[in-house]
PDB file of C-alpha atoms in Angstrom:
ATOM      1  CA  UNK J 177     -11.248 -27.666 -14.305  1.00 73.00           C
ATOM      2  CA  UNK J 178     -13.836 -25.104 -13.240  1.00 79.00           C
ATOM      3  CA  UNK J 179     -14.052 -23.197  -9.989  1.00 80.00           C
ATOM      4  CA  UNK J 180     -17.037 -21.789  -8.136  1.00 81.00           C
ATOM      5  CA  UNK J 181     -16.587 -18.026  -8.034  1.00 83.00           C
ATOM      6  CA  UNK J 182     -20.233 -17.444  -7.105  1.00 85.00           C
ATOM      7  CA  UNK J 183     -20.137 -18.923  -3.599  1.00 84.00           C
ATOM      8  CA  UNK J 184     -18.799 -16.608  -0.937  1.00 83.00           C
ATOM      9  CA  UNK J 185     -17.864 -18.189   2.399  1.00 87.00           C
ATOM     10  CA  UNK J 186     -18.874 -16.179   5.479  1.00 87.00           C
ATOM     11  CA  UNK J 187     -15.769 -14.157   6.350  1.00 87.00           C
ATOM     12  CA  UNK J 188     -17.388 -12.240   9.222  1.00 84.00           C
ATOM     13  CA  UNK J 189     -16.874 -15.219  11.537  1.00 84.00           C
ATOM     14  CA  UNK J 190     -13.107 -15.219  10.899  1.00 86.00           C
ATOM     15  CA  UNK J 191     -10.337 -12.826  11.952  1.00 86.00           C
ATOM     16  CA  UNK J 192     -10.460 -11.139   8.543  1.00 88.00           C
ATOM     17  CA  UNK J 193      -8.908  -7.656   8.699  1.00 88.00           C
ATOM     18  CA  UNK J 194     -10.753  -6.844   5.498  1.00 88.00           C
ATOM     19  CA  UNK J 195     -14.182  -7.544   6.954  1.00 89.00           C
ATOM     20  CA  UNK J 196     -13.566  -6.119  10.442  1.00 89.00           C
ATOM     21  CA  UNK J 197     -11.748  -2.870   9.622  1.00 88.00           C
ATOM     22  CA  UNK J 198     -14.741  -0.898   8.319  1.00 87.00           C
ATOM     23  CA  UNK J 199     -18.368  -0.438   9.261  1.00 85.00           C
ATOM     24  CA  UNK J 200     -21.188  -2.568   7.882  1.00 83.00           C
ATOM     25  CA  UNK J 201     -21.960   0.091   5.251  1.00 90.00           C
ATOM     26  CA  UNK J 202     -18.578  -0.426   3.523  1.00 90.00           C
ATOM     27  CA  UNK J 203     -17.943  -3.137   0.943  1.00 87.00           C
ATOM     28  CA  UNK J 204     -14.148  -3.609   1.026  1.00 87.00           C
ATOM     29  CA  UNK J 205     -12.722  -4.536  -2.381  1.00 84.00           C
ATOM     30  CA  UNK J 206      -9.152  -5.429  -1.470  1.00 82.00           C
ATOM     31  CA  UNK J 207      -6.596  -6.418  -4.062  1.00 76.00           C
ATOM     32  CA  UNK J 208      -5.371  -9.753  -2.729  1.00 78.00           C
ATOM     33  CA  UNK J 209      -7.954 -10.805  -0.117  1.00 84.00           C
ATOM     34  CA  UNK J 210     -10.522 -12.619  -2.196  1.00 83.00           C
ATOM     35  CA  UNK J 211     -13.884 -13.877  -1.013  1.00 86.00           C
ATOM     36  CA  UNK J 212     -13.965 -17.243  -2.718  1.00 86.00           C
ATOM     37  CA  UNK J 213     -12.351 -20.503  -1.724  1.00 87.00           C
ATOM     38  CA  UNK J 214      -8.851 -21.383  -2.841  1.00 87.00           C
ATOM     39  CA  UNK J 215      -8.461 -23.893  -5.662  1.00 87.00           C
ATOM     40  CA  UNK J 216      -8.754 -27.518  -4.488  1.00 89.00           C
ATOM     41  CA  UNK J 217      -5.124 -28.242  -5.480  1.00 91.00           C
ATOM     42  CA  UNK J 218      -3.918 -25.456  -3.184  1.00 92.00           C
ATOM     43  CA  UNK J 219      -6.078 -26.629  -0.269  1.00 93.00           C
ATOM     44  CA  UNK J 220      -4.836 -30.205  -0.765  1.00 96.00           C
ATOM     45  CA  UNK J 221      -1.168 -29.143  -0.828  1.00 94.00           C
ATOM     46  CA  UNK J 222      -1.631 -27.122   2.363  1.00 95.00           C
ATOM     47  CA  UNK J 223      -3.448 -29.995   4.073  1.00 97.00           C
ATOM     48  CA  UNK J 224      -0.572 -32.340   3.197  1.00 95.00           C
ATOM     49  CA  UNK J 225       1.938 -29.863   4.609  1.00 92.00           C
ATOM     50  CA  UNK J 226      -0.090 -29.397   7.812  1.00 96.00           C
ATOM     51  CA  UNK J 227      -0.461 -33.183   8.227  1.00 97.00           C
ATOM     52  CA  UNK J 228       3.350 -33.457   8.239  1.00 94.00           C
ATOM     53  CA  UNK J 229       3.272 -31.519  11.514  1.00 94.00           C
ATOM     54  CA  UNK J 230       6.653 -29.754  11.389  1.00 92.00           C
ATOM     55  CA  UNK J 231       6.778 -26.095  10.393  1.00 88.00           C
ATOM     56  CA  UNK J 232      10.470 -25.164  10.397  1.00 88.00           C
ATOM     57  CA  UNK J 233      12.104 -22.548   8.215  1.00 85.00           C
ATOM     58  CA  UNK J 234      11.751 -23.483   4.536  1.00 82.00           C
ATOM     59  CA  UNK J 235      14.366 -23.008   1.857  1.00 85.00           C
ATOM     60  CA  UNK J 236      14.004 -22.175  -1.791  1.00 86.00           C
ATOM     61  CA  UNK J 237      13.045 -25.183  -3.899  1.00 89.00           C
ATOM     62  CA  UNK J 238      15.926 -25.906  -6.320  1.00 90.00           C
ATOM     63  CA  UNK J 239      13.571 -26.148  -9.308  1.00 94.00           C
ATOM     64  CA  UNK J 240      11.844 -22.792  -8.648  1.00 93.00           C
ATOM     65  CA  UNK J 241      14.480 -20.389  -9.992  1.00 94.00           C
ATOM     66  CA  UNK J 242      14.913 -22.205 -13.369  1.00 95.00           C
ATOM     67  CA  UNK J 243      11.119 -22.305 -13.810  1.00 96.00           C
ATOM     68  CA  UNK J 244      10.872 -18.552 -13.185  1.00 96.00           C
ATOM     69  CA  UNK J 245      13.758 -17.777 -15.523  1.00 97.00           C
ATOM     70  CA  UNK J 246      12.167 -19.876 -18.281  1.00 97.00           C
ATOM     71  CA  UNK J 247       8.809 -18.137 -17.779  1.00 97.00           C
ATOM     72  CA  UNK J 248      10.370 -14.650 -17.931  1.00 97.00           C
ATOM     73  CA  UNK J 249      12.235 -15.515 -21.105  1.00 97.00           C
ATOM     74  CA  UNK J 250       9.166 -17.007 -22.828  1.00 97.00           C
ATOM     75  CA  UNK J 251       6.754 -14.241 -21.825  1.00 97.00           C
ATOM     76  CA  UNK J 252       9.000 -11.159 -21.768  1.00 97.00           C
ATOM     77  CA  UNK J 253      12.139 -12.179 -23.713  1.00 97.00           C
ATOM     78  CA  UNK J 254      14.024 -11.221 -20.552  1.00 96.00           C
ATOM     79  CA  UNK J 255      16.954 -13.266 -19.280  1.00 96.00           C
ATOM     80  CA  UNK J 256      18.091 -11.882 -15.926  1.00 96.00           C
ATOM     81  CA  UNK J 257      20.969 -13.475 -14.081  1.00 96.00           C
ATOM     82  CA  UNK J 258      19.672 -16.178 -11.721  1.00 94.00           C
ATOM     83  CA  UNK J 259      21.131 -14.365  -8.709  1.00 92.00           C
ATOM     84  CA  UNK J 260      19.120 -11.242  -9.649  1.00 92.00           C
ATOM     85  CA  UNK J 261      15.926 -12.954  -8.493  1.00 91.00           C
ATOM     86  CA  UNK J 262      15.203 -12.072  -4.880  1.00 88.00           C
ATOM     87  CA  UNK J 263      12.395 -13.887  -3.091  1.00 89.00           C
ATOM     88  CA  UNK J 264      10.331 -11.801  -0.665  1.00 90.00           C
ATOM     89  CA  UNK J 265       7.403 -12.871   1.511  1.00 87.00           C
ATOM     90  CA  UNK J 266       4.934 -10.390   0.027  1.00 87.00           C
ATOM     91  CA  UNK J 267       4.428  -7.489  -2.343  1.00 89.00           C
ATOM     92  CA  UNK J 268       4.527  -4.789   0.362  1.00 92.00           C
ATOM     93  CA  UNK J 269       7.829  -6.167   1.662  1.00 94.00           C
ATOM     94  CA  UNK J 270       9.028  -6.114  -1.952  1.00 94.00           C
ATOM     95  CA  UNK J 271       8.294  -2.382  -2.338  1.00 93.00           C
ATOM     96  CA  UNK J 272      10.266  -1.659   0.801  1.00 95.00           C
ATOM     97  CA  UNK J 273      13.202  -3.903  -0.121  1.00 94.00           C
ATOM     98  CA  UNK J 274      13.403  -2.297  -3.577  1.00 94.00           C
ATOM     99  CA  UNK J 275      13.406   1.241  -2.195  1.00 96.00           C
ATOM    100  CA  UNK J 276      16.025   0.371   0.401  1.00 95.00           C
ATOM    101  CA  UNK J 277      18.178  -1.262  -2.291  1.00 94.00           C
ATOM    102  CA  UNK J 278      18.264   1.694  -4.687  1.00 96.00           C
ATOM    103  CA  UNK J 279      17.856   4.819  -2.540  1.00 97.00           C
ATOM    104  CA  UNK J 280      19.425   6.666   0.360  1.00 97.00           C
ATOM    105  CA  UNK J 281      17.561   8.762   2.948  1.00 97.00           C
ATOM    106  CA  UNK J 282      16.594  12.091   1.408  1.00 97.00           C
ATOM    107  CA  UNK J 283      16.307  10.689  -2.132  1.00 98.00           C
ATOM    108  CA  UNK J 284      13.083  11.210  -4.044  1.00 97.00           C
ATOM    109  CA  UNK J 285      10.811   8.403  -5.178  1.00 96.00           C
ATOM    110  CA  UNK J 286       8.192   8.882  -7.900  1.00 95.00           C
ATOM    111  CA  UNK J 287       4.924   6.987  -7.562  1.00 95.00           C
ATOM    112  CA  UNK J 288       2.459   7.037 -10.414  1.00 95.00           C
ATOM    113  CA  UNK J 289      -1.125   7.129  -9.182  1.00 94.00           C
ATOM    114  CA  UNK J 290      -3.608   5.585  -8.886  1.00 91.00           C
ATOM    115  CA  UNK J 291      -1.540   2.905  -7.196  1.00 90.00           C
ATOM    116  CA  UNK J 292      -1.778   0.266  -4.484  1.00 88.00           C
ATOM    117  CA  UNK J 293      -1.657   2.523  -1.418  1.00 87.00           C
ATOM    118  CA  UNK J 294       1.184   0.777   0.506  1.00 91.00           C
ATOM    119  CA  UNK J 295       3.494   1.904  -2.315  1.00 93.00           C
ATOM    120  CA  UNK J 296       2.867   5.467  -1.134  1.00 96.00           C
ATOM    121  CA  UNK J 297       4.088   4.628   2.388  1.00 95.00           C
ATOM    122  CA  UNK J 298       7.297   2.851   1.377  1.00 95.00           C
ATOM    123  CA  UNK J 299       9.442   5.943   0.619  1.00 97.00           C
ATOM    124  CA  UNK J 300       8.711   7.465   4.023  1.00 96.00           C
ATOM    125  CA  UNK J 301       9.584   4.187   5.710  1.00 96.00           C
ATOM    126  CA  UNK J 302      13.156   4.705   4.502  1.00 96.00           C
ATOM    127  CA  UNK J 303      13.510   8.463   4.889  1.00 97.00           C
ATOM    128  CA  UNK J 304      12.855   9.194   1.223  1.00 98.00           C
ATOM    129  CA  UNK J 305      10.677  11.919  -0.246  1.00 97.00           C
ATOM    130  CA  UNK J 306       7.549  10.909  -2.149  1.00 97.00           C
ATOM    131  CA  UNK J 307       6.619  12.637  -5.389  1.00 96.00           C
ATOM    132  CA  UNK J 308       3.419  11.622  -7.178  1.00 96.00           C
ATOM    133  CA  UNK J 309       2.385  11.824 -10.813  1.00 96.00           C
ATOM    134  CA  UNK J 310      -1.118  10.914 -11.853  1.00 95.00           C
ATOM    135  CA  UNK J 311      -1.367   8.516 -14.774  1.00 96.00           C
ATOM    136  CA  UNK J 312      -3.465   9.596 -17.751  1.00 95.00           C
ATOM    137  CA  UNK J 313      -6.787   7.823 -18.102  1.00 94.00           C
ATOM    138  CA  UNK J 314      -7.748   7.044 -21.673  1.00 94.00           C
ATOM    139  CA  UNK J 315     -11.379   7.109 -22.898  1.00 95.00           C
ATOM    140  CA  UNK J 316     -11.449   3.279 -22.774  1.00 96.00           C
ATOM    141  CA  UNK J 317     -10.705   3.397 -19.013  1.00 92.00           C
ATOM    142  CA  UNK J 318      -7.105   2.159 -19.277  1.00 93.00           C
ATOM    143  CA  UNK J 319      -4.273   4.163 -17.744  1.00 94.00           C
ATOM    144  CA  UNK J 320      -1.075   5.185 -19.503  1.00 95.00           C
ATOM    145  CA  UNK J 321       2.058   7.155 -18.739  1.00 95.00           C
ATOM    146  CA  UNK J 322       2.310  10.667 -20.159  1.00 93.00           C
ATOM    147  CA  UNK J 323       6.027  10.479 -20.943  1.00 94.00           C
ATOM    148  CA  UNK J 324       6.283  14.218 -21.568  1.00 93.00           C
ATOM    149  CA  UNK J 325       5.078  14.901 -18.004  1.00 89.00           C
ATOM    150  CA  UNK J 326       7.178  12.019 -16.691  1.00 88.00           C
TER     151      UNK J 326
END
């Protein structure tokens, strides 16, 4: 199946934070707020859910955890305990949950930059100190960790 990544729906007529936060001279290139339509299968699944008409509190699908565990083993040869998987509603929430889980107020947290900027806010949200270390940029444009500096 192919998707149309060349058509860009008009986002200025929506309540898009991305397109209303900055002036007209800024082209916002956000990480997760794309400017193309979702895949038809996703739109169809959402339409079916909306047509049901009840939007209570969902639970974890029983088949989700085994699928994730299988994927992690096949791709990373990693077999975490099933209870080690924690579902969070978004990546920014995940940063904050992780910091809260492994730190105490006053602890230091190292962020390697450049990085998704909400990561830089998370330590302060929990009373931790932020330390930053810039990643090394290779000639091919990729970033890597300088383990001696680390």
